[in-house]
Short mmCIF file of C-alpha atoms and ligand atoms in Angstrom, two decimals:
data_model
loop_
_atom_site.label_atom_id
_atom_site.label_comp_id
_atom_site.label_asym_id
_atom_site.label_seq_id
_atom_site.Cartn_x
_atom_site.Cartn_y
_atom_site.Cartn_z
CA MET A 18 92.76 11.74 55.84
CA VAL A 19 89.78 14.23 55.51
CA ALA A 20 87.27 14.35 58.36
CA PHE A 21 84.15 13.69 56.60
CA SER A 22 80.75 15.24 57.73
CA ASN A 23 77.28 14.68 57.00
CA SER A 24 75.97 17.80 55.71
CA HIS A 25 75.14 19.65 52.48
CA ASP A 26 77.62 22.50 53.42
CA PHE A 27 80.34 19.97 54.01
CA ALA A 28 79.70 18.31 50.46
CA VAL A 29 79.74 21.90 48.96
CA SER A 30 82.78 22.79 50.48
CA MET A 31 84.61 19.63 49.22
CA ASP A 32 83.36 20.55 45.82
CA LYS A 33 84.77 23.99 46.05
CA LYS A 34 88.20 22.47 47.10
CA ASP A 35 88.18 19.92 44.30
CA PRO A 36 90.90 20.81 41.67
CA LEU A 37 88.98 18.51 39.08
CA ALA A 38 85.49 19.82 39.73
CA HIS A 39 85.43 21.82 36.41
CA PHE A 40 85.56 18.71 34.65
CA ARG A 41 81.91 18.21 35.28
CA GLU A 42 80.99 20.80 32.70
CA ARG A 43 82.57 19.16 29.88
CA PHE A 44 79.98 16.29 30.16
CA HIS A 45 76.29 15.84 29.13
CA PHE A 46 74.14 14.88 31.94
CA PRO A 47 70.85 12.98 31.37
CA LYS A 48 67.78 15.01 32.16
CA ASP A 49 64.09 13.78 33.11
CA PRO A 50 61.22 14.64 30.75
CA SER A 51 60.74 18.02 32.84
CA GLY A 52 64.17 19.09 32.09
CA ASN A 53 65.80 18.35 35.70
CA THR A 54 69.14 16.98 35.57
CA LEU A 55 69.47 13.37 36.88
CA LEU A 56 71.85 12.11 39.34
CA TYR A 57 74.10 9.74 37.35
CA PHE A 58 76.11 6.87 39.08
CA CYS A 59 76.16 4.60 36.15
CA GLY A 60 79.71 5.44 34.64
CA ASN A 61 80.83 1.94 35.72
CA SER A 62 78.30 0.95 32.97
CA LEU A 63 78.13 3.61 30.40
CA GLY A 64 80.24 6.77 30.75
CA LEU A 65 78.81 10.11 30.13
CA GLN A 66 79.14 11.90 26.66
CA PRO A 67 82.04 14.44 26.59
CA LYS A 68 80.66 17.55 25.07
CA THR A 69 83.74 17.59 22.63
CA VAL A 70 82.72 14.13 21.01
CA ARG A 71 80.48 15.74 18.65
CA ALA A 72 83.08 18.25 17.19
CA TYR A 73 85.71 15.05 16.99
CA ILE A 74 83.23 13.05 15.13
CA GLU A 75 81.88 15.90 13.05
CA GLN A 76 85.63 16.54 11.69
CA GLU A 77 85.86 12.94 10.43
CA LEU A 78 82.35 13.34 8.65
CA SER A 79 83.51 16.58 7.33
CA ASP A 80 86.77 15.11 5.88
CA TRP A 81 84.88 12.12 4.46
CA GLU A 82 82.48 14.47 2.84
CA HIS A 83 85.07 16.52 1.17
CA LEU A 84 87.77 14.20 0.66
CA GLY A 85 86.40 10.62 0.27
CA VAL A 86 89.06 8.19 0.00
CA GLU A 87 91.71 10.67 0.23
CA GLY A 88 91.04 11.41 3.76
CA HIS A 89 93.29 8.01 4.60
CA PHE A 90 96.12 10.48 3.95
CA GLN A 91 94.69 13.86 3.72
CA ALA A 92 92.27 14.13 6.64
CA LYS A 93 93.26 16.75 9.21
CA ASN A 94 93.88 13.51 11.37
CA PRO A 95 94.73 11.02 8.78
CA TRP A 96 92.87 7.81 8.99
CA MET A 97 95.60 5.52 7.92
CA PRO A 98 97.60 5.93 11.33
CA TYR A 99 94.28 7.24 13.26
CA HIS A 100 94.33 4.82 15.90
CA GLU A 101 97.89 5.62 16.71
CA PHE A 102 96.83 9.03 17.91
CA LEU A 103 95.17 7.13 20.78
CA THR A 104 97.95 4.58 21.81
CA GLU A 105 99.97 6.63 24.14
CA LYS A 106 97.21 8.32 26.07
CA MET A 107 95.56 4.97 26.43
CA ALA A 108 98.96 3.35 27.60
CA ASN A 109 99.15 5.89 30.34
CA ILE A 110 95.81 4.84 31.73
CA VAL A 111 96.87 1.46 32.15
CA GLY A 112 100.45 1.63 33.09
CA ALA A 113 101.71 0.27 29.74
CA LYS A 114 104.23 1.09 27.10
CA PRO A 115 102.90 2.24 23.88
CA LEU A 116 104.44 -0.73 22.05
CA GLU A 117 102.42 -2.83 24.38
CA THR A 118 98.97 -1.17 23.70
CA VAL A 119 96.50 -0.90 21.03
CA VAL A 120 92.87 0.12 20.45
CA MET A 121 90.92 -2.21 18.45
CA ASN A 122 87.89 -4.36 18.14
CA SER A 123 85.64 -4.86 20.90
CA LEU A 124 86.18 -6.44 24.50
CA THR A 125 85.02 -9.96 24.00
CA VAL A 126 86.64 -10.08 20.44
CA ASN A 127 89.89 -9.09 22.14
CA LEU A 128 89.68 -11.76 24.87
CA HIS A 129 89.40 -14.42 22.27
CA LEU A 130 92.17 -13.10 20.22
CA MET A 131 94.30 -13.19 23.35
CA MET A 132 93.47 -16.52 24.34
CA VAL A 133 94.27 -17.70 20.87
CA SER A 134 97.93 -16.68 21.49
CA PHE A 135 97.99 -17.27 25.24
CA TYR A 136 96.01 -20.14 25.87
CA ARG A 137 98.02 -23.03 24.84
CA PRO A 138 96.83 -26.01 26.53
CA THR A 139 98.85 -29.34 26.77
CA ASN A 140 97.37 -32.57 27.91
CA GLU A 141 99.08 -31.95 31.46
CA LYS A 142 98.60 -28.15 31.62
CA TYR A 143 95.15 -27.25 30.25
CA LYS A 144 92.90 -25.57 32.94
CA ILE A 145 91.82 -21.98 33.24
CA VAL A 146 91.29 -20.16 36.57
CA ILE A 147 88.53 -17.55 36.30
CA GLU A 148 86.27 -15.99 39.19
CA LYS A 149 83.15 -17.57 40.09
CA ASN A 150 80.30 -15.47 38.79
CA ALA A 151 82.59 -13.74 36.23
CA PHE A 152 80.86 -11.54 33.73
CA PRO A 153 78.88 -13.91 31.44
CA SER A 154 80.59 -12.78 28.16
CA ASP A 155 83.92 -13.99 29.72
CA GLN A 156 82.43 -17.22 30.92
CA TYR A 157 81.29 -17.97 27.44
CA ALA A 158 84.49 -16.94 25.91
CA VAL A 159 86.56 -19.14 28.21
CA LYS A 160 84.36 -22.37 28.01
CA SER A 161 84.20 -22.06 24.29
CA GLN A 162 88.11 -21.65 24.11
CA ILE A 163 88.39 -24.62 26.10
CA ALA A 164 85.97 -26.80 24.13
CA PHE A 165 87.79 -25.38 20.79
CA HIS A 166 90.97 -27.03 22.14
CA GLY A 167 89.13 -30.21 22.74
CA PHE A 168 89.03 -30.08 26.40
CA ASN A 169 85.83 -30.49 28.55
CA PRO A 170 85.00 -27.26 30.12
CA GLU A 171 83.42 -29.08 33.27
CA GLU A 172 86.77 -30.10 34.09
CA ALA A 173 89.18 -27.68 32.89
CA LEU A 174 87.64 -24.56 34.17
CA ILE A 175 88.29 -23.67 37.73
CA GLU A 176 86.17 -21.01 39.27
CA VAL A 177 87.65 -19.51 42.46
CA SER A 178 84.78 -18.32 44.83
CA PRO A 179 84.72 -16.71 48.20
CA ARG A 180 84.72 -18.62 51.14
CA GLN A 181 81.37 -19.84 52.53
CA GLY A 182 79.68 -16.79 54.09
CA GLU A 183 81.94 -14.25 52.45
CA ASP A 184 81.67 -11.98 49.38
CA MET A 185 84.97 -11.37 48.55
CA LEU A 186 87.95 -13.41 47.11
CA ARG A 187 90.79 -13.63 49.04
CA LYS A 188 94.14 -13.39 47.31
CA GLU A 189 95.75 -15.97 49.53
CA ASP A 190 93.17 -18.43 48.35
CA ILE A 191 93.91 -17.73 44.74
CA GLU A 192 97.86 -18.16 45.53
CA GLN A 193 97.10 -21.53 47.40
CA LEU A 194 95.16 -22.88 44.47
CA LEU A 195 97.97 -21.75 42.14
CA GLU A 196 100.45 -23.61 44.47
CA GLU A 197 98.39 -26.73 44.66
CA GLU A 198 97.13 -27.13 41.17
CA GLY A 199 99.43 -24.79 39.13
CA HIS A 200 100.92 -27.80 37.40
CA ALA A 201 97.64 -28.22 35.59
CA ILE A 202 96.76 -24.71 35.18
CA ALA A 203 97.69 -22.89 31.82
CA LEU A 204 96.16 -19.46 32.24
CA VAL A 205 94.74 -17.41 35.20
CA LEU A 206 92.12 -14.91 33.63
CA LEU A 207 90.53 -12.60 36.10
CA GLY A 208 88.71 -9.26 36.29
CA GLY A 209 90.59 -6.23 37.36
CA VAL A 210 87.68 -5.10 39.51
CA ASN A 211 84.63 -7.46 39.68
CA TYR A 212 81.64 -6.10 38.15
CA TYR A 213 79.01 -7.13 40.88
CA THR A 214 80.88 -6.90 43.91
CA GLY A 215 83.17 -3.94 42.92
CA GLN A 216 86.23 -5.93 44.43
CA ALA A 217 89.58 -4.95 42.93
CA PHE A 218 91.88 -7.68 42.64
CA ASP A 219 95.66 -7.47 43.46
CA ILE A 220 96.78 -7.76 39.93
CA GLU A 221 100.60 -7.69 40.67
CA ARG A 222 100.44 -10.59 43.46
CA ILE A 223 98.05 -12.68 41.29
CA THR A 224 100.32 -12.24 38.22
CA MET A 225 103.46 -13.17 40.44
CA ALA A 226 101.63 -16.23 41.95
CA ALA A 227 100.67 -17.29 38.34
CA HIS A 228 104.26 -16.91 37.02
CA LYS A 229 105.66 -18.88 40.07
CA ASN A 230 103.58 -21.75 38.98
CA ASN A 231 104.43 -21.64 35.30
CA CYS A 232 100.73 -20.23 34.39
CA LEU A 233 100.19 -17.20 32.21
CA ALA A 234 98.18 -14.27 33.71
CA GLY A 235 95.71 -12.19 31.64
CA PHE A 236 93.17 -9.69 32.98
CA ASP A 237 89.76 -8.19 31.80
CA LEU A 238 90.01 -4.58 32.92
CA ALA A 239 86.45 -3.71 31.63
CA HIS A 240 85.88 -2.22 35.12
CA ALA A 241 89.23 -1.34 36.05
CA ALA A 242 90.58 0.98 33.08
CA GLY A 243 90.04 4.69 33.80
CA ASN A 244 89.09 3.60 37.39
CA ILE A 245 91.92 2.24 39.27
CA GLU A 246 95.63 2.71 39.12
CA LEU A 247 97.17 -0.03 37.03
CA GLN A 248 100.93 -0.73 36.12
CA LEU A 249 100.51 -3.52 33.50
CA HIS A 250 103.99 -3.53 32.39
CA ASP A 251 105.67 -3.30 35.77
CA TRP A 252 103.33 -5.99 37.00
CA GLN A 253 104.57 -8.29 34.24
CA VAL A 254 101.01 -9.14 33.33
CA ASP A 255 100.95 -11.17 30.06
CA PHE A 256 97.88 -9.58 28.46
CA ALA A 257 94.95 -7.60 29.30
CA VAL A 258 91.72 -6.35 27.48
CA TRP A 259 89.22 -3.78 28.39
CA CYS A 260 86.21 -1.71 26.90
CA SER A 261 86.11 1.77 26.71
CA TYR A 262 82.58 2.73 27.02
CA LYS A 263 82.54 2.17 30.88
CA TYR A 264 84.67 4.55 32.83
CA LEU A 265 86.40 5.78 29.56
CA ASN A 266 83.34 7.49 28.01
CA SER A 267 83.59 6.37 24.55
CA GLY A 268 80.06 5.89 23.84
CA PRO A 269 77.86 2.83 23.39
CA GLY A 270 79.66 -0.11 21.99
CA GLY A 271 82.93 1.77 21.84
CA ILE A 272 86.28 0.37 20.73
CA SER A 273 88.28 -1.97 23.17
CA GLY A 274 91.92 -1.54 24.33
CA CYS A 275 94.38 -4.45 24.52
CA PHE A 276 97.52 -4.78 26.26
CA VAL A 277 100.27 -7.42 25.26
CA HIS A 278 103.47 -7.39 27.54
CA GLU A 279 106.54 -6.01 25.73
CA LYS A 280 108.18 -9.58 26.33
CA TYR A 281 106.02 -10.91 23.50
CA ALA A 282 106.44 -7.95 21.17
CA ASP A 283 108.30 -10.07 18.64
CA ASP A 284 107.59 -13.42 19.95
CA THR A 285 106.81 -15.41 16.55
CA SER A 286 106.48 -18.75 18.42
CA LEU A 287 103.06 -17.33 19.55
CA PRO A 288 100.21 -18.43 17.10
CA ARG A 289 97.76 -15.66 16.51
CA PHE A 290 94.76 -15.03 14.20
CA ALA A 291 96.07 -12.62 11.85
CA GLY A 292 94.81 -9.76 9.74
CA TRP A 293 96.01 -7.16 7.22
CA TRP A 294 96.10 -4.39 9.83
CA GLY A 295 98.41 -6.22 11.91
CA HIS A 296 100.86 -6.61 9.07
CA ASP A 297 104.20 -4.62 8.88
CA LYS A 298 103.14 -1.10 7.94
CA LYS A 299 105.91 -0.63 5.49
CA THR A 300 104.87 -3.59 3.30
CA ARG A 301 101.11 -3.65 4.06
CA PHE A 302 100.14 -2.33 0.80
CA LEU A 303 102.45 -4.59 -1.27
CA MET A 304 99.48 -6.73 -0.56
CA GLY A 305 101.85 -9.88 -0.30
CA SER A 306 100.71 -13.23 0.74
CA GLU A 307 103.12 -13.73 3.66
CA PHE A 308 102.05 -12.26 7.07
CA TYR A 309 104.88 -10.13 9.03
CA PRO A 310 103.52 -8.79 12.14
CA ILE A 311 104.16 -5.32 13.46
CA SER A 312 106.34 -5.59 16.51
CA GLY A 313 104.16 -5.35 19.73
CA ALA A 314 100.37 -5.24 20.63
CA GLU A 315 99.67 -3.53 17.00
CA GLY A 316 100.46 -6.72 15.43
CA TRP A 317 97.44 -8.43 16.94
CA GLN A 318 95.05 -5.98 14.78
CA LEU A 319 92.92 -7.70 12.27
CA SER A 320 90.96 -4.96 10.30
CA ASN A 321 91.31 -1.34 9.45
CA PRO A 322 89.55 0.28 12.48
CA PRO A 323 86.11 2.42 12.59
CA ILE A 324 87.26 5.93 12.64
CA LEU A 325 84.06 7.50 14.08
CA PRO A 326 84.31 5.34 17.35
CA LEU A 327 88.03 6.07 17.65
CA ALA A 328 87.19 9.68 17.29
CA SER A 329 84.79 9.59 20.14
CA LEU A 330 87.12 7.70 22.39
CA ARG A 331 89.82 10.10 21.27
CA ALA A 332 87.78 12.92 22.69
CA SER A 333 87.57 11.17 26.02
CA LEU A 334 91.13 10.22 26.19
CA ASP A 335 92.15 13.92 25.68
CA ILE A 336 90.07 14.85 28.75
CA PHE A 337 91.74 11.95 30.85
CA GLU A 338 95.30 13.22 29.66
CA GLU A 339 94.28 16.66 30.91
CA ALA A 340 92.85 15.32 34.40
CA GLY A 341 95.30 12.70 34.87
CA MET A 342 94.91 9.38 36.20
CA GLN A 343 96.56 9.92 39.38
CA GLN A 344 94.52 12.85 40.26
CA LEU A 345 91.45 11.25 39.27
CA VAL A 346 92.27 8.27 41.49
CA GLN A 347 93.06 10.32 44.48
CA LYS A 348 89.75 12.47 44.07
CA SER A 349 87.86 8.86 43.54
CA LYS A 350 89.01 7.56 46.85
CA LEU A 351 87.67 10.75 48.64
CA LEU A 352 84.47 10.60 46.68
CA THR A 353 83.72 6.97 47.17
CA GLY A 354 84.87 7.20 50.56
CA TYR A 355 82.28 10.01 51.18
CA LEU A 356 79.45 8.04 49.74
CA GLU A 357 80.63 5.05 52.29
CA PHE A 358 80.82 7.54 55.11
CA LEU A 359 77.13 8.76 54.45
CA LEU A 360 75.95 5.13 53.87
CA LEU A 361 77.36 4.01 57.39
CA GLU A 362 75.91 7.09 58.95
CA MET A 363 72.66 6.17 57.90
CA LYS A 364 72.87 3.26 60.54
CA ASN A 365 70.42 1.40 58.90
CA ASP A 366 70.73 -2.41 59.49
CA ARG A 367 69.13 -3.18 56.07
CA ILE A 368 72.26 -1.73 54.25
CA GLN A 369 75.30 -3.58 53.79
CA ILE A 370 78.17 -2.35 51.64
CA ILE A 371 79.45 -5.74 50.09
CA THR A 372 82.66 -3.88 48.22
CA PRO A 373 85.66 -4.29 50.31
CA LYS A 374 87.06 -1.03 51.82
CA ASP A 375 90.77 -1.50 50.83
CA GLU A 376 90.31 -3.25 47.73
CA ARG A 377 88.03 -1.19 45.34
CA GLY A 378 87.70 1.72 42.81
CA ALA A 379 84.84 4.10 42.44
CA GLN A 380 82.22 1.58 42.75
CA LEU A 381 80.09 0.42 45.76
CA SER A 382 77.74 -2.43 45.52
CA ILE A 383 75.15 -2.30 48.37
CA ARG A 384 73.04 -4.86 49.48
CA ILE A 385 69.68 -4.02 50.84
CA LYS A 386 68.29 -6.57 52.91
CA ASN A 387 64.62 -7.58 52.54
CA SER A 388 64.22 -5.64 49.45
CA ASN A 389 63.26 -6.33 45.89
CA LYS A 390 63.04 -4.28 42.64
CA ALA A 391 60.16 -2.33 43.77
CA LEU A 392 62.30 -0.34 46.18
CA PHE A 393 65.01 0.24 43.53
CA ASN A 394 61.95 1.70 41.36
CA GLN A 395 61.15 4.00 43.80
CA LEU A 396 64.65 5.22 44.11
CA ILE A 397 64.83 5.88 40.38
CA GLN A 398 61.52 7.92 40.62
CA THR A 399 63.41 10.29 42.59
CA GLY A 400 65.96 11.38 39.79
CA VAL A 401 68.55 8.83 40.21
CA ILE A 402 70.25 6.57 37.50
CA CYS A 403 72.05 3.62 38.94
CA ASP A 404 71.61 0.03 38.62
CA TRP A 405 69.99 -3.10 40.12
CA ARG A 406 71.32 -6.44 40.37
CA GLU A 407 69.25 -9.49 41.54
CA PRO A 408 68.53 -10.37 43.94
CA ASP A 409 69.15 -7.38 46.20
CA VAL A 410 72.23 -5.17 45.10
CA ILE A 411 72.48 -1.59 44.05
CA ARG A 412 75.86 -0.68 42.14
CA LEU A 413 76.94 2.95 42.49
CA ALA A 414 79.66 4.50 40.89
CA PRO A 415 80.59 7.84 41.64
CA VAL A 416 82.78 8.90 39.00
CA PRO A 417 85.59 11.34 39.76
CA LEU A 418 85.50 12.94 36.23
CA TYR A 419 82.09 14.09 36.29
CA ASN A 420 80.43 13.42 39.83
CA SER A 421 80.52 15.70 42.89
CA PHE A 422 80.28 15.45 46.43
CA VAL A 423 76.91 17.09 46.35
CA ASP A 424 75.86 14.50 43.84
CA VAL A 425 76.73 11.89 46.67
CA TYR A 426 75.28 13.74 49.51
CA THR A 427 71.94 14.15 47.48
CA PHE A 428 71.86 10.48 46.63
CA VAL A 429 71.99 9.39 50.00
CA GLN A 430 69.33 11.75 51.10
CA ARG A 431 66.96 10.03 48.32
CA LEU A 432 67.95 6.67 49.37
CA LYS A 433 66.84 7.54 53.07
CA SER A 434 63.55 8.84 51.66
CA VAL A 435 62.59 5.64 50.04
CA LEU A 436 63.87 3.36 53.00
C1 LIG B 510 81.27 -4.98 30.19
C2 LIG B 510 81.85 -6.15 30.13
C3 LIG B 510 81.92 -7.09 29.24
C4 LIG B 510 81.29 -6.64 27.82
O1 LIG B 510 81.87 -7.26 26.76
P1 LIG B 510 81.61 -6.49 25.26
O2 LIG B 510 82.49 -7.57 24.35
O3 LIG B 510 82.30 -5.18 25.42
O4 LIG B 510 80.16 -6.56 24.99
C5 LIG B 510 82.63 -8.22 29.22
N1 LIG B 510 83.36 -8.48 30.35
C6 LIG B 510 83.36 -7.80 31.46
C7 LIG B 510 84.11 -8.12 32.59
C8 LIG B 510 82.50 -6.63 31.42
O5 LIG B 510 82.42 -5.89 32.56
#
C-alpha cells in the first residue's frame, strides 16, 4: 500500500516513479480555444487518439491509392487477413484464446448475433436476467430478442437491482435469484462494469452460479475491456461483446470485440446468422452455396471488415501490448485510489462516491448532493472534460495509459473551487 498525500509535490513524485508515465506522450489531448490542454477524464466514454493512428490509417489509404483491389493481397498489411493481425492482442486484453476472439461489427450488433446463438428459449426456460438500469442499448436489444421469440418482455425480463437504499448490486442476490428462479432462466446478461455506478461485477462467480443452474452467461464488457483484469476463458464465460472506442481508444464508432468460448468453437448445433466472412477461409472464394463456418469466434463474422477502423484499433492495441494489461491495472488501482483519497480528504458532506471500493475499475461515479447541471457546467469551465449523468452524478475515469497523478490532483483542486 502506498501512503497517499494531499499535495502537488506528492502527485509529481508519483508521476516520476510511474513506469507507464511516458505513454501519455503518445496521445493527443484536447485543448481549449486558447490552446490550453484540458484535463481529460472521459476515457470511459471515448478514449483519446493515439498519435500513431494517423500513420496506420495513412498506410491503408496509400495502399488503396496505389494498389486498388490488389491491396487485398499485396498491401503492406494485406486486407484479406487484416482482422487477424488484431486477434491475439485483443485476446490478451480480455484473457481469451485467439480462437475465442474476433473483432467485427459494432457492439449492439454483436450482442444480437450472440443472442441469436445463445438465447434459445423454451416454454419452460426463457427468461433473461439483466441489471436494472442497464445501458439502454442492451435493454432494447434484450427486449427485442425476447419479443422476437414470441415471449413477453414484461414477464420474461428479470432486472436485478440493488437493495432498497443501496447503490450496488450484491452478488449473493444474483446467486440467490439464480437458485430460486434458474429453472425458468435461459440467459444471464450483465455488464462487466456498470456504466453508471462504475461497479465491476464478479464475472467468475456469476458465471459459476449461472452454469450451476443450467443458465448461460454472457457479458457486455463495454466498460470493462482495457480497464479491468479479465480471464474470460478460465472463467468459462459463454460469450462476451465489447466496444473498442472507450478504454481501447479506437476512435468514435470503432469496431467491436466478440468472445465465444472454445467449447462452442465447432458446435454446429448452435443456430447463427451467417455471412460469407464466417465461412471456411479455404473455400470462401469458391462461392459455394453451403455455409461451412470457420472454427471459433471468427465463424460468427458476417461481412468483410472495414480496414480503416481496424487500422486505428490496431494502432491502439499495439500500445496496449507494449504497456501490458497487468501493469495498466496495477497503475489504475493507484491512480483511482489516489482520486478517491483526495475526494475523501475534502471532507465535504455533499460528495458521495457511489462506486464500491473493492469492485471497480478506473471509473469513480460521484454523487454531488443538492446539485444540478449548473455546478457541472462551472466545473467544465475550469478546463475539465468529464461527464454528468442525471440527476446528480459526475463520472470520472482516470485512465492509466494517459492520465497522471498530477491530473487527478489538479482536478480535485478545481472541483473544490466550484463547490
Ligand atoms: C457504450 C455502450 C454501448 C454502446 O453500444 P454501441 O453499439 O457501440 O453503440 C452499449 N452497451 C453498453 C453497456 C455500453 O457501455
